[in-house]
PDB file of C-alpha atoms in Angstrom:
ATOM      1  CA  MET X   1      28.462 -38.734   3.720  1.00 38.00           C
ATOM      2  CA  TRP X   2      25.518 -39.284   1.424  1.00 44.00           C
ATOM      3  CA  PHE X   3      22.986 -41.557   3.088  1.00 46.00           C
ATOM      4  CA  ASN X   4      21.240 -43.974   0.755  1.00 49.00           C
ATOM      5  CA  ASN X   5      17.529 -44.177   1.545  1.00 54.00           C
ATOM      6  CA  SER X   6      16.660 -46.299  -1.498  1.00 49.00           C
ATOM      7  CA  ASP X   7      16.212 -49.452   0.641  1.00 55.00           C
ATOM      8  CA  ALA X   8      14.491 -47.714   3.549  1.00 74.00           C
ATOM      9  CA  ALA X   9      10.769 -48.209   4.204  1.00 87.00           C
ATOM     10  CA  PRO X  10       8.603 -45.759   2.278  1.00 94.00           C
ATOM     11  CA  PHE X  11       6.762 -42.968   4.039  1.00 96.00           C
ATOM     12  CA  LEU X  12       3.089 -43.409   4.701  1.00 97.00           C
ATOM     13  CA  LEU X  13       0.716 -40.573   3.786  1.00 97.00           C
ATOM     14  CA  THR X  14      -2.383 -39.891   5.888  1.00 95.00           C
ATOM     15  CA  GLY X  15      -5.854 -38.790   4.768  1.00 92.00           C
ATOM     16  CA  PHE X  16      -8.596 -37.832   7.206  1.00 92.00           C
ATOM     17  CA  LEU X  17      -7.917 -39.859  10.354  1.00 88.00           C
ATOM     18  CA  GLY X  18     -11.007 -41.621  11.609  1.00 87.00           C
ATOM     19  CA  LEU X  19     -12.873 -40.972   8.380  1.00 90.00           C
ATOM     20  CA  GLU X  20     -11.170 -43.604   6.218  1.00 92.00           C
ATOM     21  CA  ALA X  21     -14.499 -45.358   5.650  1.00 94.00           C
ATOM     22  CA  ILE X  22     -15.889 -42.351   3.802  1.00 95.00           C
ATOM     23  CA  HIS X  23     -12.703 -41.311   1.936  1.00 96.00           C
ATOM     24  CA  HIS X  24     -14.373 -42.175  -1.358  1.00 95.00           C
ATOM     25  CA  TRP X  25     -17.183 -39.710  -0.564  1.00 97.00           C
ATOM     26  CA  ILE X  26     -14.688 -37.082   0.575  1.00 95.00           C
ATOM     27  CA  SER X  27     -12.856 -37.502  -2.746  1.00 97.00           C
ATOM     28  CA  ILE X  28     -15.913 -36.200  -4.700  1.00 97.00           C
ATOM     29  CA  PRO X  29     -15.595 -32.533  -3.636  1.00 96.00           C
ATOM     30  CA  PHE X  30     -11.839 -32.810  -4.111  1.00 97.00           C
ATOM     31  CA  PHE X  31     -12.409 -33.996  -7.699  1.00 97.00           C
ATOM     32  CA  VAL X  32     -14.728 -31.044  -8.280  1.00 97.00           C
ATOM     33  CA  ILE X  33     -12.322 -28.516  -6.781  1.00 97.00           C
ATOM     34  CA  TYR X  34      -9.285 -29.895  -8.635  1.00 98.00           C
ATOM     35  CA  PHE X  35     -11.208 -29.875 -11.929  1.00 97.00           C
ATOM     36  CA  SER X  36     -12.418 -26.293 -11.298  1.00 97.00           C
ATOM     37  CA  ILE X  37      -8.848 -25.146 -10.513  1.00 98.00           C
ATOM     38  CA  ILE X  38      -7.425 -26.729 -13.684  1.00 97.00           C
ATOM     39  CA  LEU X  39     -10.287 -25.418 -15.808  1.00 96.00           C
ATOM     40  CA  GLY X  40     -10.205 -21.907 -14.333  1.00 96.00           C
ATOM     41  CA  ASN X  41      -6.454 -21.354 -14.417  1.00 97.00           C
ATOM     42  CA  GLY X  42      -6.131 -23.173 -17.754  1.00 96.00           C
ATOM     43  CA  THR X  43      -8.756 -20.873 -19.249  1.00 94.00           C
ATOM     44  CA  LEU X  44      -6.944 -17.790 -17.924  1.00 95.00           C
ATOM     45  CA  LEU X  45      -3.663 -18.944 -19.505  1.00 96.00           C
ATOM     46  CA  PHE X  46      -5.394 -19.769 -22.789  1.00 95.00           C
ATOM     47  CA  ILE X  47      -7.081 -16.316 -22.888  1.00 93.00           C
ATOM     48  CA  ILE X  48      -3.900 -14.399 -22.035  1.00 94.00           C
ATOM     49  CA  TRP X  49      -1.899 -16.392 -24.601  1.00 93.00           C
ATOM     50  CA  ASN X  50      -4.418 -15.925 -27.451  1.00 91.00           C
ATOM     51  CA  ASP X  51      -5.960 -12.466 -26.834  1.00 88.00           C
ATOM     52  CA  HIS X  52      -3.389  -9.928 -28.021  1.00 87.00           C
ATOM     53  CA  SER X  53      -5.530  -7.050 -26.648  1.00 85.00           C
ATOM     54  CA  ILE X  54      -4.504  -8.005 -23.095  1.00 90.00           C
ATOM     55  CA  HIS X  55      -0.799  -8.516 -23.735  1.00 91.00           C
ATOM     56  CA  GLU X  56       0.151  -6.136 -20.970  1.00 92.00           C
ATOM     57  CA  PRO X  57       2.379  -6.487 -17.857  1.00 95.00           C
ATOM     58  CA  MET X  58      -0.647  -6.939 -15.515  1.00 93.00           C
ATOM     59  CA  TYR X  59      -1.845  -9.946 -17.500  1.00 95.00           C
ATOM     60  CA  TYR X  60       1.624 -11.408 -17.954  1.00 96.00           C
ATOM     61  CA  PHE X  61       1.977 -11.460 -14.154  1.00 97.00           C
ATOM     62  CA  LEU X  62      -1.519 -12.960 -13.932  1.00 96.00           C
ATOM     63  CA  ALA X  63      -0.379 -15.708 -16.313  1.00 97.00           C
ATOM     64  CA  VAL X  64       2.575 -16.499 -13.986  1.00 97.00           C
ATOM     65  CA  LEU X  65       0.135 -16.561 -11.049  1.00 97.00           C
ATOM     66  CA  ALA X  66      -2.194 -18.973 -12.893  1.00 97.00           C
ATOM     67  CA  SER X  67       0.778 -21.181 -13.855  1.00 98.00           C
ATOM     68  CA  THR X  68       1.942 -21.249 -10.229  1.00 98.00           C
ATOM     69  CA  ASP X  69      -1.537 -22.219  -9.030  1.00 98.00           C
ATOM     70  CA  LEU X  70      -1.693 -24.975 -11.662  1.00 98.00           C
ATOM     71  CA  GLY X  71       1.763 -26.184 -10.603  1.00 97.00           C
ATOM     72  CA  MET X  72       0.745 -26.356  -6.930  1.00 97.00           C
ATOM     73  CA  THR X  73      -2.456 -28.200  -7.816  1.00 97.00           C
ATOM     74  CA  LEU X  74      -0.727 -30.767 -10.038  1.00 97.00           C
ATOM     75  CA  THR X  75       1.928 -31.306  -7.403  1.00 97.00           C
ATOM     76  CA  THR X  76      -0.470 -32.263  -4.609  1.00 97.00           C
ATOM     77  CA  MET X  77      -3.329 -33.786  -6.634  1.00 97.00           C
ATOM     78  CA  PRO X  78      -1.822 -37.251  -7.403  1.00 97.00           C
ATOM     79  CA  THR X  79      -1.074 -38.169  -3.785  1.00 97.00           C
ATOM     80  CA  VAL X  80      -4.228 -36.634  -2.345  1.00 97.00           C
ATOM     81  CA  LEU X  81      -6.532 -38.457  -4.741  1.00 97.00           C
ATOM     82  CA  GLY X  82      -4.369 -41.555  -4.458  1.00 97.00           C
ATOM     83  CA  VAL X  83      -4.978 -41.655  -0.689  1.00 97.00           C
ATOM     84  CA  LEU X  84      -8.667 -40.764  -0.840  1.00 96.00           C
ATOM     85  CA  VAL X  85      -9.635 -42.918  -3.841  1.00 96.00           C
ATOM     86  CA  LEU X  86      -7.191 -45.832  -3.930  1.00 95.00           C
ATOM     87  CA  ASN X  87      -5.935 -45.824  -0.328  1.00 95.00           C
ATOM     88  CA  GLN X  88      -2.436 -45.603  -1.870  1.00 96.00           C
ATOM     89  CA  ARG X  89      -0.548 -44.345   1.179  1.00 96.00           C
ATOM     90  CA  GLU X  90       3.029 -45.343   0.388  1.00 97.00           C
ATOM     91  CA  ILE X  91       5.401 -42.819  -1.171  1.00 97.00           C
ATOM     92  CA  ALA X  92       9.107 -43.348  -1.881  1.00 96.00           C
ATOM     93  CA  HIS X  93      11.621 -41.099  -0.156  1.00 96.00           C
ATOM     94  CA  GLY X  94      12.811 -39.420  -3.355  1.00 95.00           C
ATOM     95  CA  ALA X  95       9.312 -38.747  -4.621  1.00 97.00           C
ATOM     96  CA  CYS X  96       8.354 -37.339  -1.216  1.00 97.00           C
ATOM     97  CA  PHE X  97      11.299 -34.953  -1.062  1.00 97.00           C
ATOM     98  CA  ILE X  98      10.715 -33.743  -4.641  1.00 97.00           C
ATOM     99  CA  GLN X  99       7.015 -33.153  -3.913  1.00 98.00           C
ATOM    100  CA  SER X 100       7.954 -31.242  -0.776  1.00 97.00           C
ATOM    101  CA  TYR X 101      10.429 -29.144  -2.762  1.00 98.00           C
ATOM    102  CA  PHE X 102       7.822 -28.087  -5.346  1.00 98.00           C
ATOM    103  CA  ILE X 103       5.115 -27.427  -2.740  1.00 97.00           C
ATOM    104  CA  HIS X 104       7.280 -25.029  -0.708  1.00 96.00           C
ATOM    105  CA  SER X 105       9.016 -23.405  -3.708  1.00 98.00           C
ATOM    106  CA  LEU X 106       5.736 -22.725  -5.480  1.00 97.00           C
ATOM    107  CA  ALA X 107       4.303 -21.153  -2.302  1.00 96.00           C
ATOM    108  CA  ILE X 108       7.238 -18.703  -2.288  1.00 97.00           C
ATOM    109  CA  VAL X 109       6.787 -18.070  -6.009  1.00 98.00           C
ATOM    110  CA  GLU X 110       3.095 -17.240  -5.432  1.00 97.00           C
ATOM    111  CA  SER X 111       3.982 -14.713  -2.751  1.00 97.00           C
ATOM    112  CA  GLY X 112       6.603 -13.174  -5.121  1.00 97.00           C
ATOM    113  CA  VAL X 113       4.099 -12.965  -7.983  1.00 98.00           C
ATOM    114  CA  LEU X 114       1.624 -11.106  -5.745  1.00 97.00           C
ATOM    115  CA  LEU X 115       4.437  -8.708  -4.842  1.00 97.00           C
ATOM    116  CA  ALA X 116       5.250  -8.181  -8.535  1.00 98.00           C
ATOM    117  CA  MET X 117       1.582  -7.499  -9.250  1.00 97.00           C
ATOM    118  CA  ALA X 118       1.531  -4.922  -6.463  1.00 96.00           C
ATOM    119  CA  TYR X 119       4.516  -3.201  -8.101  1.00 97.00           C
ATOM    120  CA  ASP X 120       2.628  -3.233 -11.413  1.00 96.00           C
ATOM    121  CA  ARG X 121      -0.377  -1.499  -9.824  1.00 95.00           C
ATOM    122  CA  PHE X 122       1.944   0.918  -8.023  1.00 96.00           C
ATOM    123  CA  VAL X 123       3.600   2.016 -11.258  1.00 96.00           C
ATOM    124  CA  ALA X 124       0.259   2.159 -13.146  1.00 93.00           C
ATOM    125  CA  ILE X 125      -1.331   4.516 -10.598  1.00 93.00           C
ATOM    126  CA  ARG X 126       1.651   6.532  -9.337  1.00 92.00           C
ATOM    127  CA  THR X 127       3.238   7.174 -12.792  1.00 92.00           C
ATOM    128  CA  PRO X 128       0.626   6.276 -15.415  1.00 90.00           C
ATOM    129  CA  LEU X 129       2.330   8.284 -18.192  1.00 91.00           C
ATOM    130  CA  HIS X 130       5.592   6.328 -17.765  1.00 94.00           C
ATOM    131  CA  TYR X 131       3.937   2.932 -17.208  1.00 94.00           C
ATOM    132  CA  ASN X 132       4.852   1.415 -20.587  1.00 92.00           C
ATOM    133  CA  SER X 133       8.395   2.798 -20.496  1.00 95.00           C
ATOM    134  CA  ILE X 134       9.009   1.448 -16.974  1.00 95.00           C
ATOM    135  CA  LEU X 135       7.350  -1.959 -17.311  1.00 95.00           C
ATOM    136  CA  THR X 136       8.694  -3.050 -20.654  1.00 95.00           C
ATOM    137  CA  ASN X 137       8.413  -6.678 -21.782  1.00 94.00           C
ATOM    138  CA  SER X 138      12.101  -7.110 -20.951  1.00 96.00           C
ATOM    139  CA  LYS X 139      11.561  -5.731 -17.413  1.00 97.00           C
ATOM    140  CA  VAL X 140       8.514  -7.962 -16.858  1.00 97.00           C
ATOM    141  CA  MET X 141      10.503 -11.055 -17.950  1.00 97.00           C
ATOM    142  CA  LYS X 142      13.356 -10.152 -15.571  1.00 97.00           C
ATOM    143  CA  ILE X 143      10.940  -9.692 -12.675  1.00 98.00           C
ATOM    144  CA  ALA X 144       9.189 -12.975 -13.418  1.00 97.00           C
ATOM    145  CA  LEU X 145      12.524 -14.769 -13.731  1.00 98.00           C
ATOM    146  CA  GLY X 146      13.683 -13.256 -10.401  1.00 98.00           C
ATOM    147  CA  VAL X 147      10.458 -14.392  -8.684  1.00 98.00           C
ATOM    148  CA  LEU X 148      10.890 -17.959 -10.025  1.00 98.00           C
ATOM    149  CA  LEU X 149      14.596 -18.133  -9.140  1.00 98.00           C
ATOM    150  CA  ARG X 150      13.902 -16.878  -5.610  1.00 98.00           C
ATOM    151  CA  GLY X 151      11.281 -19.556  -5.060  1.00 97.00           C
ATOM    152  CA  PHE X 152      13.131 -22.484  -6.608  1.00 98.00           C
ATOM    153  CA  VAL X 153      16.658 -21.690  -5.272  1.00 98.00           C
ATOM    154  CA  THR X 154      15.963 -20.590  -1.683  1.00 98.00           C
ATOM    155  CA  ILE X 155      14.139 -23.766  -0.815  1.00 97.00           C
ATOM    156  CA  VAL X 156      17.023 -26.026  -1.892  1.00 98.00           C
ATOM    157  CA  PRO X 157      19.121 -25.782   1.342  1.00 97.00           C
ATOM    158  CA  PRO X 158      16.517 -27.364   3.697  1.00 97.00           C
ATOM    159  CA  ILE X 159      15.355 -29.961   1.143  1.00 97.00           C
ATOM    160  CA  LEU X 160      18.797 -31.357   0.174  1.00 97.00           C
ATOM    161  CA  PRO X 161      19.650 -32.715   3.666  1.00 96.00           C
ATOM    162  CA  LEU X 162      16.430 -34.740   3.621  1.00 96.00           C
ATOM    163  CA  PHE X 163      18.065 -37.018   1.068  1.00 95.00           C
ATOM    164  CA  TRP X 164      20.876 -38.119   3.379  1.00 93.00           C
ATOM    165  CA  PHE X 165      19.120 -38.047   6.768  1.00 94.00           C
ATOM    166  CA  PRO X 166      18.519 -41.502   8.272  1.00 93.00           C
ATOM    167  CA  TYR X 167      14.870 -42.153   9.136  1.00 93.00           C
ATOM    168  CA  CYS X 168      14.486 -44.489  12.096  1.00 86.00           C
ATOM    169  CA  HIS X 169      11.376 -43.011  13.684  1.00 77.00           C
ATOM    170  CA  SER X 170       7.802 -43.601  12.519  1.00 84.00           C
ATOM    171  CA  HIS X 171       7.431 -43.250   8.764  1.00 91.00           C
ATOM    172  CA  VAL X 172       3.836 -41.947   9.034  1.00 94.00           C
ATOM    173  CA  LEU X 173       3.322 -38.410   7.722  1.00 94.00           C
ATOM    174  CA  SER X 174       0.378 -36.282   8.878  1.00 90.00           C
ATOM    175  CA  HIS X 175      -0.901 -35.211   5.452  1.00 93.00           C
ATOM    176  CA  ALA X 176      -1.752 -36.739   2.076  1.00 95.00           C
ATOM    177  CA  PHE X 177       1.299 -34.947   0.668  1.00 96.00           C
ATOM    178  CA  CYS X 178       4.851 -34.334   1.808  1.00 96.00           C
ATOM    179  CA  LEU X 179       5.783 -31.201   3.718  1.00 94.00           C
ATOM    180  CA  HIS X 180       9.317 -30.375   4.852  1.00 95.00           C
ATOM    181  CA  GLN X 181       8.254 -29.821   8.473  1.00 91.00           C
ATOM    182  CA  ASP X 182       6.605 -33.246   8.591  1.00 92.00           C
ATOM    183  CA  VAL X 183       9.519 -35.167   7.035  1.00 95.00           C
ATOM    184  CA  MET X 184      12.316 -33.572   9.059  1.00 94.00           C
ATOM    185  CA  LYS X 185      10.658 -34.618  12.349  1.00 92.00           C
ATOM    186  CA  LEU X 186      11.058 -38.253  11.299  1.00 94.00           C
ATOM    187  CA  ALA X 187      14.819 -37.951  10.858  1.00 94.00           C
ATOM    188  CA  CYS X 188      17.277 -39.423  13.382  1.00 93.00           C
ATOM    189  CA  ALA X 189      19.775 -36.607  12.911  1.00 92.00           C
ATOM    190  CA  ASP X 190      20.599 -33.070  13.935  1.00 94.00           C
ATOM    191  CA  ILE X 191      17.849 -31.008  12.305  1.00 95.00           C
ATOM    192  CA  THR X 192      18.727 -27.642  13.866  1.00 96.00           C
ATOM    193  CA  PHE X 193      19.429 -26.084  10.441  1.00 97.00           C
ATOM    194  CA  ASN X 194      16.178 -27.468   9.047  1.00 96.00           C
ATOM    195  CA  ARG X 195      14.278 -25.898  11.948  1.00 94.00           C
ATOM    196  CA  VAL X 196      15.932 -22.469  11.844  1.00 96.00           C
ATOM    197  CA  TYR X 197      16.348 -21.880   8.102  1.00 96.00           C
ATOM    198  CA  PRO X 198      12.601 -22.054   7.208  1.00 94.00           C
ATOM    199  CA  VAL X 199      11.773 -19.521   9.920  1.00 93.00           C
ATOM    200  CA  VAL X 200      14.291 -17.066   8.491  1.00 95.00           C
ATOM    201  CA  LEU X 201      13.113 -17.828   4.971  1.00 96.00           C
ATOM    202  CA  VAL X 202       9.447 -17.164   5.836  1.00 93.00           C
ATOM    203  CA  ALA X 203      10.417 -13.886   7.460  1.00 93.00           C
ATOM    204  CA  LEU X 204      12.386 -12.802   4.364  1.00 95.00           C
ATOM    205  CA  THR X 205       9.731 -13.899   1.847  1.00 95.00           C
ATOM    206  CA  PHE X 206       6.121 -14.120   3.020  1.00 95.00           C
ATOM    207  CA  PHE X 207       6.396 -11.555   5.828  1.00 95.00           C
ATOM    208  CA  LEU X 208       8.581  -9.093   3.881  1.00 97.00           C
ATOM    209  CA  ASP X 209       6.464  -9.471   0.730  1.00 97.00           C
ATOM    210  CA  ALA X 210       3.280  -8.763   2.712  1.00 96.00           C
ATOM    211  CA  LEU X 211       4.904  -5.721   4.324  1.00 97.00           C
ATOM    212  CA  ILE X 212       6.013  -4.260   0.966  1.00 97.00           C
ATOM    213  CA  ILE X 213       2.562  -4.957  -0.559  1.00 97.00           C
ATOM    214  CA  VAL X 214       0.852  -3.085   2.343  1.00 96.00           C
ATOM    215  CA  PHE X 215       3.321  -0.186   2.000  1.00 97.00           C
ATOM    216  CA  SER X 216       2.805   0.004  -1.776  1.00 96.00           C
ATOM    217  CA  TYR X 217      -1.006   0.200  -1.276  1.00 95.00           C
ATOM    218  CA  VAL X 218      -0.584   2.971   1.299  1.00 95.00           C
ATOM    219  CA  LEU X 219       1.255   4.983  -1.373  1.00 95.00           C
ATOM    220  CA  ILE X 220      -1.348   4.002  -4.005  1.00 94.00           C
ATOM    221  CA  LEU X 221      -4.171   5.142  -1.726  1.00 92.00           C
ATOM    222  CA  LYS X 222      -2.363   8.374  -1.037  1.00 92.00           C
ATOM    223  CA  THR X 223      -2.077   8.985  -4.811  1.00 91.00           C
ATOM    224  CA  VAL X 224      -5.711   8.067  -5.458  1.00 89.00           C
ATOM    225  CA  MET X 225      -6.960  10.390  -2.729  1.00 87.00           C
ATOM    226  CA  GLY X 226      -5.119  13.225  -4.468  1.00 85.00           C
ATOM    227  CA  ILE X 227      -7.146  12.726  -7.686  1.00 79.00           C
ATOM    228  CA  ALA X 228      -9.777  15.501  -7.921  1.00 66.00           C
ATOM    229  CA  SER X 229     -12.469  13.570  -9.765  1.00 78.00           C
ATOM    230  CA  GLY X 230     -14.424  10.995  -7.720  1.00 78.00           C
ATOM    231  CA  GLU X 231     -15.081   8.982 -10.864  1.00 82.00           C
ATOM    232  CA  GLU X 232     -11.356   8.802 -11.661  1.00 82.00           C
ATOM    233  CA  ARG X 233     -10.606   7.811  -8.054  1.00 83.00           C
ATOM    234  CA  ALA X 234     -13.114   4.950  -8.299  1.00 84.00           C
ATOM    235  CA  LYS X 235     -11.726   3.882 -11.699  1.00 82.00           C
ATOM    236  CA  ALA X 236      -8.134   3.837 -10.343  1.00 82.00           C
ATOM    237  CA  LEU X 237      -9.077   1.812  -7.276  1.00 83.00           C
ATOM    238  CA  ASN X 238     -11.169  -0.593  -9.320  1.00 85.00           C
ATOM    239  CA  THR X 239      -8.013  -1.686 -11.201  1.00 83.00           C
ATOM    240  CA  CYS X 240      -6.594  -2.863  -7.828  1.00 91.00           C
ATOM    241  CA  VAL X 241      -9.662  -4.734  -6.501  1.00 92.00           C
ATOM    242  CA  SER X 242      -8.778  -8.051  -8.143  1.00 92.00           C
ATOM    243  CA  HIS X 243      -5.199  -8.000  -6.912  1.00 94.00           C
ATOM    244  CA  ILE X 244      -6.197  -6.924  -3.371  1.00 94.00           C
ATOM    245  CA  SER X 245      -8.726  -9.751  -3.256  1.00 95.00           C
ATOM    246  CA  CYS X 246      -6.097 -12.356  -4.311  1.00 95.00           C
ATOM    247  CA  VAL X 247      -3.615 -10.954  -1.775  1.00 96.00           C
ATOM    248  CA  LEU X 248      -6.216 -11.261   1.020  1.00 95.00           C
ATOM    249  CA  VAL X 249      -7.191 -14.796  -0.011  1.00 95.00           C
ATOM    250  CA  PHE X 250      -3.550 -15.903  -0.014  1.00 96.00           C
ATOM    251  CA  TYR X 251      -2.258 -14.269   3.120  1.00 94.00           C
ATOM    252  CA  ILE X 252      -5.393 -14.933   5.209  1.00 92.00           C
ATOM    253  CA  THR X 253      -5.021 -18.666   4.461  1.00 93.00           C
ATOM    254  CA  VAL X 254      -1.293 -18.472   5.288  1.00 90.00           C
ATOM    255  CA  ILE X 255      -2.071 -16.742   8.608  1.00 87.00           C
ATOM    256  CA  GLY X 256      -4.888 -19.170   9.379  1.00 85.00           C
ATOM    257  CA  LEU X 257      -2.649 -22.214   8.755  1.00 83.00           C
ATOM    258  CA  THR X 258       0.166 -20.664  10.847  1.00 79.00           C
ATOM    259  CA  PHE X 259      -2.190 -19.945  13.774  1.00 81.00           C
ATOM    260  CA  ILE X 260      -3.613 -23.499  13.663  1.00 80.00           C
ATOM    261  CA  HIS X 261      -0.100 -25.037  13.744  1.00 71.00           C
ATOM    262  CA  ARG X 262       1.187 -22.690  16.448  1.00 69.00           C
ATOM    263  CA  PHE X 263      -1.828 -22.369  18.778  1.00 70.00           C
ATOM    264  CA  GLY X 264      -4.186 -25.152  17.840  1.00 69.00           C
ATOM    265  CA  LYS X 265      -2.219 -28.075  19.212  1.00 70.00           C
ATOM    266  CA  HIS X 266      -5.289 -29.327  21.100  1.00 76.00           C
ATOM    267  CA  ALA X 267      -7.593 -28.914  18.114  1.00 78.00           C
ATOM    268  CA  PRO X 268      -8.849 -32.109  16.440  1.00 81.00           C
ATOM    269  CA  HIS X 269      -6.551 -33.571  13.789  1.00 80.00           C
ATOM    270  CA  VAL X 270      -9.252 -33.073  11.146  1.00 82.00           C
ATOM    271  CA  VAL X 271      -9.086 -29.271  11.795  1.00 84.00           C
ATOM    272  CA  HIS X 272      -5.375 -29.192  10.980  1.00 83.00           C
ATOM    273  CA  ILE X 273      -5.841 -31.334   7.890  1.00 89.00           C
ATOM    274  CA  THR X 274      -8.804 -29.286   6.631  1.00 89.00           C
ATOM    275  CA  MET X 275      -6.916 -26.000   7.142  1.00 90.00           C
ATOM    276  CA  SER X 276      -3.943 -27.338   5.179  1.00 92.00           C
ATOM    277  CA  TYR X 277      -6.260 -28.218   2.264  1.00 94.00           C
ATOM    278  CA  VAL X 278      -7.855 -24.768   2.456  1.00 93.00           C
ATOM    279  CA  TYR X 279      -4.347 -23.238   2.179  1.00 93.00           C
ATOM    280  CA  PHE X 280      -3.436 -25.353  -0.891  1.00 94.00           C
ATOM    281  CA  LEU X 281      -6.793 -25.290  -2.690  1.00 96.00           C
ATOM    282  CA  PHE X 282      -8.606 -22.058  -1.844  1.00 96.00           C
ATOM    283  CA  PRO X 283      -6.271 -19.486  -3.498  1.00 96.00           C
ATOM    284  CA  PRO X 284      -5.908 -21.477  -6.808  1.00 97.00           C
ATOM    285  CA  PHE X 285      -9.670 -21.987  -6.792  1.00 97.00           C
ATOM    286  CA  MET X 286     -10.535 -18.336  -6.088  1.00 96.00           C
ATOM    287  CA  ASN X 287      -7.957 -16.455  -8.149  1.00 96.00           C
ATOM    288  CA  PRO X 288      -9.514 -17.209 -11.587  1.00 95.00           C
ATOM    289  CA  ILE X 289     -12.992 -16.466 -10.206  1.00 95.00           C
ATOM    290  CA  ILE X 290     -11.875 -13.107  -8.780  1.00 94.00           C
ATOM    291  CA  TYR X 291     -10.192 -12.016 -12.017  1.00 93.00           C
ATOM    292  CA  SER X 292     -13.124 -13.277 -14.145  1.00 90.00           C
ATOM    293  CA  ILE X 293     -15.643 -11.293 -12.060  1.00 88.00           C
ATOM    294  CA  LYS X 294     -13.644  -8.169 -11.352  1.00 84.00           C
ATOM    295  CA  THR X 295     -11.670  -7.612 -14.588  1.00 87.00           C
ATOM    296  CA  LYS X 296     -13.680  -6.406 -17.565  1.00 84.00           C
ATOM    297  CA  GLN X 297     -10.977  -7.327 -20.100  1.00 86.00           C
ATOM    298  CA  ILE X 298     -10.998 -10.933 -18.901  1.00 89.00           C
ATOM    299  CA  GLN X 299     -14.798 -10.982 -19.027  1.00 87.00           C
ATOM    300  CA  LYS X 300     -14.769  -9.718 -22.602  1.00 86.00           C
ATOM    301  CA  SER X 301     -12.170 -12.288 -23.614  1.00 85.00           C
ATOM    302  CA  ILE X 302     -14.208 -15.090 -22.034  1.00 84.00           C
ATOM    303  CA  LEU X 303     -17.362 -13.910 -23.831  1.00 84.00           C
ATOM    304  CA  ARG X 304     -15.497 -13.780 -27.146  1.00 82.00           C
ATOM    305  CA  LEU X 305     -14.176 -17.269 -26.555  1.00 77.00           C
ATOM    306  CA  LEU X 306     -17.666 -18.591 -25.730  1.00 77.00           C
ATOM    307  CA  SER X 307     -19.221 -16.868 -28.748  1.00 75.00           C
ATOM    308  CA  VAL X 308     -16.596 -18.412 -31.078  1.00 65.00           C
ATOM    309  CA  HIS X 309     -17.280 -21.893 -29.691  1.00 58.00           C
ATOM    310  CA  SER X 310     -21.065 -21.402 -29.883  1.00 57.00           C
ATOM    311  CA  ARG X 311     -20.771 -20.503 -33.602  1.00 59.00           C
ATOM    312  CA  ILE X 312     -18.717 -23.627 -34.179  1.00 57.00           C
TER     313      ILE X 312
END
């Protein structure tokens, strides 16, 4: 039976426990980071959309990555800044579940995009002569659609039950945004499925994606080492540096957050909270910087954009 939570008490979000008096000061770096993320990823999307010289599979996947990072940022930003700036802690059940859905689905999408980008680099280096015939625009669209569907469909099963669970425990959540693992613990119901399913899902997405990415780079490295010219080897590897950096940034933060949750039970609450913000903010903040620094085509596009605006 569908349980109506419309009249239930709202959930209460939590900022930095014990530091409530300086929340307004803490909000300043958050404002700066959020603005940088929106500016950086927005600029990448604008450049890829307008610069026809970089309308290639690699940059199409980069556009999906930037969109995912923007989506994650815009999903968490309202409640985080609401708590830090306005002390607005209450969030309705429906809004909480929807936010949780987008947070977790976009995380899976990001992992899938990084996997798709690894496939792009694999094809480009292993079979460069057939690159354009293998990664056609149609193929890129199908891969992107598959990545999005995987993220947005697979997270539905654990989120839907949240709508009909009764909540008779404390309504206080441990973050300034809603996470599935936080919400389900407040339910007065059998949450066995909600405990088991995410573990299986993480194994079949994050873990499996990381494994395939590592394997693809082993094959890429094997191909590169077979290139006679040292200059050509360096050039081939250089095309992978940006992607490798983004992969490391994403999965290191995932591993860090996992270790803190699993083995840092006695660590101060502020450590858990800070690590969760690092996970949600660091990859979207770093990805545009990495591609702007390490990708010459992006650098040239940015310079062209700046020169046009300076003439205006």
